[in-house]
């Protein structure tokens, strides 16, 4: 479904953030993209959705194929229409707009079936039903994380990518977020990539694991072979 | 009582045009973070373009429509050619550039149409309507009603349409807007187009009331107290504040100035306070900034001019 082939990326034309990164993700998989802070996880996800040029970065070599067609150099709007949704770090939503408007805005990229997806979001996140007319800015960190995942669902993705969804959340909220991710993968059949620093729960859910360090993929293994000790060794090195 | 109603109608008519122009400034600020000092120049140029189109023999509706379209194009051009390359520049530099655009557009109009006021073609019928003893000329009536309808129509567009929603998303959080597939740069261009188009129509309406001259560009300076009063980021606030300022100017001119002059004549050798209504917007601007810096409808934390 997604193939990243020998991708290099830089910021400000000089600072190398990704070096010869390759990965391959099949449909229906749930991939854990692990790595320490600053390893290049976020850069990789942004390279896939075409957001690097908006943050003074660029993909300088390699190719990114989604369902057989290249998305390298495509505008995020085009990538989004092809079916890739990125839930960015920092719970990026529209805090002055109501929750209903946030969800509606996210569906503009693919309006067909938006009403059904809206019901689906409310099914996964029932607490939103009571708050649809309230500004998104009033939500707590965990609730915001649920909202931005809901927004990603509204864009009708085939591939859902989440960038550090557990960051700054209480253990209970982290549990809830991963419950939802697992259900979306299992029930809605979404292909999912979750970038995290380390979450034991994620390793239990994942069907495949890539580890990134200093802009390179340093390990690709099934979750069963990925132990805390191995991860620690990679992170410390 | 009739006199008061007369002042109210005149104030609302002029205030609604202020509102129309101020809404354009707020829209650009929300979408691109630019305080556009060239808005007054857009107002003036819109009026001159309507004038030129009328001279070519176009009927009024077509002349105004053509001016609106041309002004929208000029707005896009200003954003793409002048402002976009300055995305990372300091705020003060960007403000200076919009001031530069104001001077350039004014100089261009001066070069083409000369310094003298011109007789603006009659767009609305002559005469006046009497309503409850209040006479209001068709010029004022039509300019006021059209401005309010345009302002409300624009607010409705911004609030209820998909494009309006995209505009609000791009204004609220460009990074999140990009991620959900919104072309944020196109939205900024669209905001400039709509803002310049609104300014062009506002300029035409003002010219029907006050005649056509380079002085129309000064209206941009009156629009700034309006947006400060309304809250820099509130479109609805700009509408209400525009109407309030129009009323305030009308009452200052029709009631307050004569009262002060009577008082001064009785006790001093001063016989006139001049155009006191011209001072009112700026006195209000200072008062608002001192007492409620976020304006009537703005929230605390909004940036101020």
XYZ file of C-alpha atoms in Angstrom:
542
model
C 0.000 0.000 0.000
C 2.775 2.436 0.985
C 6.362 2.162 -0.155
C 9.045 4.603 0.906
C 12.122 4.032 -1.226
C 15.550 5.419 -0.289
C 14.185 8.760 0.847
C 16.499 11.580 1.897
C 15.124 14.755 3.483
C 16.716 17.974 4.672
C 15.671 21.128 6.509
C 16.876 24.578 5.426
C 18.671 22.945 2.520
C 21.426 21.615 4.752
C 20.302 19.828 7.908
C 19.820 16.165 7.036
C 16.788 14.681 8.752
C 16.273 11.434 6.808
C 18.940 9.288 5.154
C 18.049 6.540 2.734
C 14.861 5.614 4.545
C 12.917 2.727 3.095
C 9.856 0.973 4.394
C 6.994 -1.004 2.981
C 3.553 -1.219 4.504
C 0.892 -3.620 3.343
C -2.868 -3.012 3.485
C -4.515 -3.813 6.789
C -1.331 -3.645 8.843
C -0.772 -1.681 12.022
C 2.786 -0.462 12.023
C 4.668 0.892 15.021
C 7.259 3.487 14.027
C 9.490 3.752 17.062
C 12.417 5.981 17.798
C 13.806 8.445 20.322
C 13.063 12.137 20.282
C 14.518 13.782 17.161
C 15.075 10.455 15.370
C 13.142 11.526 12.254
C 9.717 9.942 12.841
C 7.782 13.186 12.424
C 9.884 14.180 9.411
C 9.122 10.844 7.762
C 5.372 11.193 8.317
C 5.437 14.780 7.040
C 7.458 13.729 4.009
C 4.767 11.172 3.192
C 1.903 13.708 3.355
C 3.827 16.480 1.580
C 4.055 18.887 4.504
C 7.841 19.284 4.612
C 7.990 22.216 2.166
C 5.761 24.189 4.538
C 8.273 23.723 7.351
C 11.390 24.674 5.404
C 12.129 21.046 4.597
C 12.197 18.981 1.409
C 12.604 15.446 0.156
C 15.827 15.546 -1.851
C 15.987 11.972 -3.143
C 14.020 8.744 -3.275
C 10.345 8.143 -3.917
C 7.167 7.652 -1.942
C 4.529 5.453 -3.535
C 0.973 5.113 -2.313
C -1.136 2.451 -3.990
C 1.421 2.316 -6.777
C 1.485 6.050 -7.590
C 4.120 8.528 -6.451
C 3.057 11.120 -3.899
C 6.499 12.696 -3.609
C 6.236 16.461 -4.101
C 2.425 16.400 -3.973
C 0.581 19.111 -2.034
C -0.925 17.869 1.271
C -4.390 18.487 -0.181
C -3.648 16.028 -3.015
C -2.178 13.437 -0.649
C -5.192 13.803 1.623
C -7.546 13.223 -1.327
C -5.609 10.069 -2.262
C -6.493 8.677 1.180
C -3.655 9.390 3.618
C -4.530 11.189 6.865
C -1.964 12.427 9.353
C -2.886 13.123 12.959
C -0.111 15.568 13.785
C 1.582 15.981 17.128
C 0.325 18.855 19.246
C -3.335 17.953 18.598
C -3.707 20.289 15.659
C -7.309 21.367 15.241
C -9.320 24.591 14.958
C -9.815 25.719 18.523
C -12.029 28.719 17.713
C -14.406 26.604 15.644
C -17.055 24.349 17.122
C -16.421 20.609 17.356
C -19.056 19.994 14.656
C -17.310 22.514 12.384
C -13.949 20.842 12.995
C -15.401 17.522 11.892
C -17.217 19.074 8.933
C -14.057 20.881 7.802
C -12.120 17.620 7.828
C -14.738 16.013 5.582
C -14.469 18.696 2.868
C -11.676 16.789 1.180
C -14.011 13.850 0.558
C -17.655 14.787 0.997
C -19.224 11.561 -0.211
C -20.427 9.518 2.742
C -19.545 12.290 5.201
C -22.803 11.818 7.128
C -22.014 8.132 7.718
C -18.473 8.926 8.824
C -19.847 11.584 11.176
C -22.013 8.906 12.824
C -18.977 6.633 12.948
C -16.938 9.306 14.760
C -19.733 9.801 17.298
C -19.897 6.032 17.721
C -16.184 5.851 18.556
C -16.175 9.064 20.611
C -19.653 9.344 22.192
C -18.600 12.234 24.471
C -18.389 14.497 21.389
C -22.157 14.143 20.832
C -22.897 16.321 23.859
C -20.357 18.964 22.880
C -20.839 19.431 19.139
C -21.680 23.135 19.379
C -18.883 23.999 21.793
C -15.534 25.395 20.630
C -12.813 22.778 20.303
C -10.640 24.963 22.533
C -12.592 23.899 25.619
C -11.603 20.220 25.289
C -8.968 18.639 27.514
C -5.769 17.198 26.026
C -7.163 13.671 25.828
C -10.457 14.830 24.371
C -8.594 16.922 21.789
C -6.608 13.844 20.788
C -9.889 11.988 20.242
C -11.243 14.910 18.214
C -8.230 15.047 15.888
C -8.466 11.290 15.341
C -12.167 11.843 14.580
C -11.195 14.570 12.101
C -8.819 12.145 10.404
C -11.649 9.619 10.102
C -13.844 12.310 8.511
C -11.336 12.668 5.671
C -12.069 9.052 4.630
C -8.522 7.722 4.913
C -7.211 4.405 3.705
C -3.989 4.968 5.625
C -4.167 6.648 9.025
C -0.907 7.945 10.507
C -0.660 9.165 14.096
C 2.312 11.132 15.340
C 2.955 10.548 19.044
C -0.722 10.373 20.026
C 0.119 9.525 23.642
C 2.368 12.546 24.220
C 1.365 14.436 27.350
C -1.609 12.217 28.143
C -2.367 10.416 31.387
C -1.958 6.616 31.334
C -5.753 6.223 31.336
C -6.122 8.478 28.302
C -3.250 6.701 26.522
C -5.114 3.454 27.091
C -8.293 4.958 25.614
C -6.465 6.344 22.580
C -4.874 2.991 21.801
C -8.197 1.224 22.336
C -9.682 3.428 19.640
C -6.706 2.929 17.308
C -7.015 -0.817 17.740
C -10.764 -0.750 17.051
C -10.301 1.437 13.957
C -7.744 -1.029 12.659
C -9.846 -4.088 13.465
C -13.404 -2.895 12.823
C -12.947 -0.252 10.119
C -10.101 -2.086 8.393
C -7.832 0.941 8.350
C -4.129 0.603 7.700
C -2.424 2.443 10.554
C 1.039 3.809 11.303
C 1.655 4.992 14.851
C 4.859 6.903 15.590
C 5.806 6.750 19.249
C 8.892 6.878 21.426
C 7.956 3.763 23.330
C 4.624 2.390 24.369
C 4.427 -1.236 25.486
C 0.741 -1.339 24.563
C 1.581 -0.328 20.983
C 3.944 -3.280 20.633
C 1.086 -5.591 21.596
C -1.174 -4.144 18.886
C 1.349 -3.741 16.086
C 1.702 -6.196 13.219
C 5.049 -4.747 12.181
C 7.702 -2.541 13.790
C 10.229 -0.119 12.319
C 12.772 1.639 14.493
C 14.202 4.980 13.421
C 17.349 6.512 14.817
C 19.306 9.531 13.578
C 17.283 9.714 10.391
C 17.756 6.062 9.417
C 15.695 2.912 9.741
C 17.885 0.869 12.047
C 15.598 -2.063 12.621
C 12.602 -3.733 11.004
C 11.194 -6.697 12.877
C 7.948 -8.336 13.936
C 6.735 -7.097 17.332
C 7.509 -10.448 18.917
C 11.225 -9.820 18.367
C 11.130 -6.306 19.732
C 12.012 -6.208 23.407
C 12.390 -3.243 25.738
C 16.109 -4.077 26.076
C 16.714 -3.995 22.336
C 14.908 -0.688 22.073
C 16.892 0.744 24.990
C 20.143 -0.265 23.323
C 19.164 1.466 20.091
C 17.969 4.592 21.864
C 21.094 4.854 24.019
C 23.371 4.397 21.033
C -37.553 63.762 17.081
C -37.620 63.903 13.292
C -34.213 65.540 13.368
C -32.838 62.714 15.515
C -34.231 60.129 13.112
C -32.649 62.069 10.262
C -29.282 61.857 12.008
C -29.779 58.147 12.673
C -30.510 57.320 9.034
C -27.573 59.391 7.753
C -25.273 57.835 10.371
C -26.368 54.304 9.562
C -25.909 54.873 5.813
C -22.322 56.112 6.162
C -21.550 53.670 8.984
C -22.617 50.705 6.891
C -20.055 51.666 4.227
C -17.380 51.976 6.956
C -18.378 48.507 8.113
C -18.061 47.070 4.612
C -14.540 48.427 4.303
C -13.521 47.414 7.837
C -14.752 43.843 7.252
C -12.245 43.631 4.400
C -9.386 44.685 6.683
C -10.405 42.170 9.358
C -10.690 39.386 6.777
C -7.143 39.982 5.513
C -5.803 40.183 9.056
C -7.499 36.939 10.085
C -6.329 35.002 7.040
C -2.842 36.356 6.497
C -1.932 38.240 9.674
C -1.338 41.400 7.632
C -2.658 44.782 8.767
C -3.479 46.194 5.341
C -2.990 49.958 5.303
C -3.652 49.912 1.544
C -7.358 49.161 2.079
C -8.183 52.865 1.662
C -6.376 52.818 -1.692
C -8.474 49.810 -2.766
C -11.581 51.811 -1.819
C -10.453 54.792 -3.900
C -9.354 52.707 -6.872
C -12.654 50.790 -6.932
C -14.492 54.093 -7.255
C -12.189 55.306 -10.044
C -12.583 52.005 -11.920
C -16.393 52.269 -11.696
C -16.045 55.818 -12.989
C -13.861 54.645 -15.894
C -16.205 51.780 -16.749
C -19.166 54.179 -16.767
C -17.244 56.518 -19.072
C -16.914 53.574 -21.481
C -20.694 53.514 -21.645
C -21.386 50.520 -19.422
C -24.651 50.606 -17.455
C -24.175 51.204 -13.681
C -24.668 47.588 -12.579
C -22.148 46.319 -15.117
C -19.711 49.124 -14.299
C -19.803 48.292 -10.580
C -19.502 44.547 -11.297
C -16.524 45.109 -13.585
C -14.850 47.291 -10.951
C -15.491 44.605 -8.315
C -13.908 41.911 -10.492
C -10.925 44.102 -11.354
C -10.418 45.006 -7.701
C -10.553 41.323 -6.742
C -7.820 40.695 -9.322
C -5.750 43.565 -7.948
C -6.185 42.094 -4.454
C -4.879 38.702 -5.609
C -2.015 40.373 -7.449
C -1.052 42.366 -4.346
C -1.049 39.213 -2.232
C 0.835 36.987 -4.685
C 3.390 39.482 -5.961
C 3.979 41.774 -2.990
C 2.889 40.100 0.244
C 3.603 36.415 -0.306
C 7.364 36.884 -0.771
C 7.314 38.672 2.594
C 5.791 35.775 4.535
C 8.738 35.488 6.918
C 9.454 39.234 7.109
C 8.954 41.183 10.361
C 5.435 42.523 10.930
C 6.623 46.139 10.731
C 8.205 45.529 7.311
C 4.951 44.049 6.013
C 2.993 47.030 7.365
C 5.410 49.381 5.609
C 4.882 47.491 2.360
C 1.104 47.947 2.586
C 1.710 51.665 3.245
C 3.895 51.685 0.148
C 1.069 50.087 -1.853
C -1.285 52.824 -0.589
C 1.071 55.524 -1.867
C 1.675 53.737 -5.182
C -2.020 53.214 -5.943
C -2.806 56.801 -4.963
C -0.015 58.092 -7.197
C -1.246 55.935 -10.083
C -4.779 57.322 -9.751
C -3.351 60.840 -9.558
C -1.380 60.240 -12.752
C -4.371 58.828 -14.645
C -7.291 60.917 -13.390
C -5.612 64.064 -12.027
C -5.850 65.780 -8.642
C -9.279 67.423 -9.042
C -12.514 65.915 -7.758
C -14.605 64.385 -10.529
C -18.358 64.297 -10.993
C -19.285 60.705 -10.243
C -21.835 59.225 -12.643
C -25.327 58.943 -11.251
C -25.857 55.349 -10.243
C -28.939 55.704 -8.060
C -32.021 57.792 -8.912
C -32.313 61.399 -7.723
C -34.818 62.424 -5.129
C -35.633 61.429 -1.591
C -37.970 59.148 0.249
C -40.065 60.423 3.138
C -40.568 57.972 5.936
C -42.172 59.058 9.248
C -41.259 62.640 8.421
C -37.628 61.736 7.750
C -36.246 62.557 4.333
C -33.542 60.261 3.067
C -32.108 60.616 -0.412
C -32.131 57.546 -2.622
C -28.344 57.812 -2.713
C -28.025 57.403 1.052
C -30.807 54.847 1.228
C -29.395 52.631 -1.501
C -25.787 52.970 -0.343
C -26.788 52.071 3.229
C -29.051 49.165 2.315
C -26.586 47.758 -0.218
C -23.680 47.994 2.239
C -25.619 46.255 4.988
C -26.837 43.550 2.608
C -23.321 43.009 1.269
C -21.869 42.887 4.786
C -24.515 40.453 6.025
C -24.199 38.394 2.857
C -20.478 38.205 3.345
C -20.809 37.246 7.026
C -23.319 34.548 6.012
C -20.949 33.289 3.338
C -18.115 33.150 5.846
C -20.249 31.397 8.475
C -22.334 28.943 6.489
C -20.580 27.915 3.257
C -17.872 25.300 2.689
C -15.493 27.923 1.291
C -16.191 30.142 4.301
C -15.411 27.208 6.578
C -12.115 26.635 4.748
C -11.312 30.328 5.185
C -11.975 30.102 8.912
C -9.848 26.956 9.197
C -6.934 28.587 7.358
C -7.257 31.629 9.630
C -7.479 29.580 12.842
C -4.647 27.100 12.288
C -2.874 26.970 8.906
C -0.886 23.868 9.891
C -4.021 21.907 10.757
C -5.772 23.253 7.665
C -2.975 21.920 5.451
C -3.194 18.512 7.096
C -6.907 18.170 6.280
C -6.289 19.057 2.649
C -7.035 22.783 2.529
C -4.899 24.856 0.132
C -4.124 27.540 2.698
C -2.289 29.793 0.241
C -5.317 29.780 -2.080
C -7.501 30.734 0.859
C -5.243 33.706 1.620
C -5.463 34.822 -2.032
C -9.234 34.454 -1.911
C -9.369 36.573 1.250
C -7.411 39.350 -0.488
C -9.672 39.095 -3.545
C -12.849 39.357 -1.470
C -11.435 42.133 0.675
C -10.328 44.247 -2.290
C -13.634 43.543 -4.075
C -15.636 44.670 -1.024
C -13.434 47.768 -0.745
C -14.056 48.554 -4.417
C -17.830 48.377 -3.963
C -17.540 50.418 -0.749
C -15.547 53.050 -2.640
C -18.194 53.253 -5.356
C -20.935 53.695 -2.763
C -18.929 56.386 -0.954
C -18.308 58.191 -4.232
C -22.058 58.301 -4.865
C -22.427 60.064 -1.487
C -19.367 62.321 -1.351
C -18.095 62.558 -4.932
C -14.970 61.094 -6.476
C -11.551 62.296 -5.394
C -8.190 61.017 -4.173
C -9.403 61.827 -0.654
C -11.491 58.635 -0.747
C -8.311 56.782 0.218
C -8.468 58.482 3.635
C -11.452 56.303 4.479
C -8.922 53.570 5.207
C -7.814 55.569 8.237
C -11.385 55.748 9.558
C -11.737 51.995 9.109
C -8.960 51.375 11.651
C -10.841 52.857 14.622
C -13.773 50.711 13.446
C -11.803 47.476 13.618
C -10.191 48.399 16.928
C -13.647 49.129 18.339
C -15.052 45.873 16.938
C -12.098 43.713 17.952
C -9.391 43.156 15.381
C -10.447 39.610 14.554
C -14.231 39.913 14.720
C -16.067 40.310 11.404
C -19.433 40.789 13.142
C -17.736 43.275 15.472
C -16.537 45.285 12.468
C -20.108 45.497 11.168
C -21.559 46.707 14.469
C -18.636 49.051 15.128
C -18.930 50.570 11.645
C -22.596 51.364 12.241
C -21.805 52.764 15.708
C -19.077 55.010 14.365
C -21.339 56.287 11.578
C -23.988 57.144 14.150
C -21.440 58.792 16.412
C -20.112 60.952 13.589
C -23.616 61.884 12.508
C -24.647 62.916 16.036
C -21.391 64.780 16.586
C -21.927 66.722 13.389
C -25.629 67.355 13.879
C -25.946 67.773 17.653
C -22.711 67.931 19.580
C -20.819 70.401 17.375
C -23.642 73.010 17.327
C -24.042 72.669 21.112
C -20.343 73.168 21.747
C -20.208 76.072 19.309
C -23.154 77.779 21.060
C -21.384 77.341 24.372
C -18.089 78.662 23.049
C -19.764 81.635 21.369
C -21.392 82.595 24.645
C -18.206 82.527 26.693
C -15.268 82.935 24.315
C -14.296 84.380 20.989
C -14.161 80.946 19.379
C -17.007 80.515 16.908
C -16.367 77.140 15.361
C -15.012 73.757 16.395
C -14.391 72.802 12.767
C -15.101 69.296 11.601
C -15.335 67.764 15.041
C -16.843 64.592 13.559
C -13.500 63.909 11.866
C -11.805 63.805 15.256
C -14.351 61.514 16.881
C -13.095 58.213 15.381
C -9.578 58.770 16.636
C -10.701 59.979 20.067
C -12.739 56.796 20.222
C -9.737 54.760 19.084
C -7.634 56.109 21.954
C -10.446 55.593 24.463
C -11.037 51.996 23.366
C -7.341 51.160 23.461
C -7.116 52.570 26.981
C -10.291 51.089 28.434
C -10.901 47.868 26.500
C -7.911 47.011 24.323
C -9.569 43.891 22.926
C -12.447 45.987 21.499
C -16.142 45.323 22.069
C -16.235 41.925 20.397
C -12.597 40.878 20.548
C -11.229 38.443 23.068
C -8.402 39.152 25.450
C -5.142 38.152 23.854
C -6.085 39.395 20.375
C -3.208 41.361 18.909
C -3.669 45.063 18.742
C -2.601 47.490 16.093
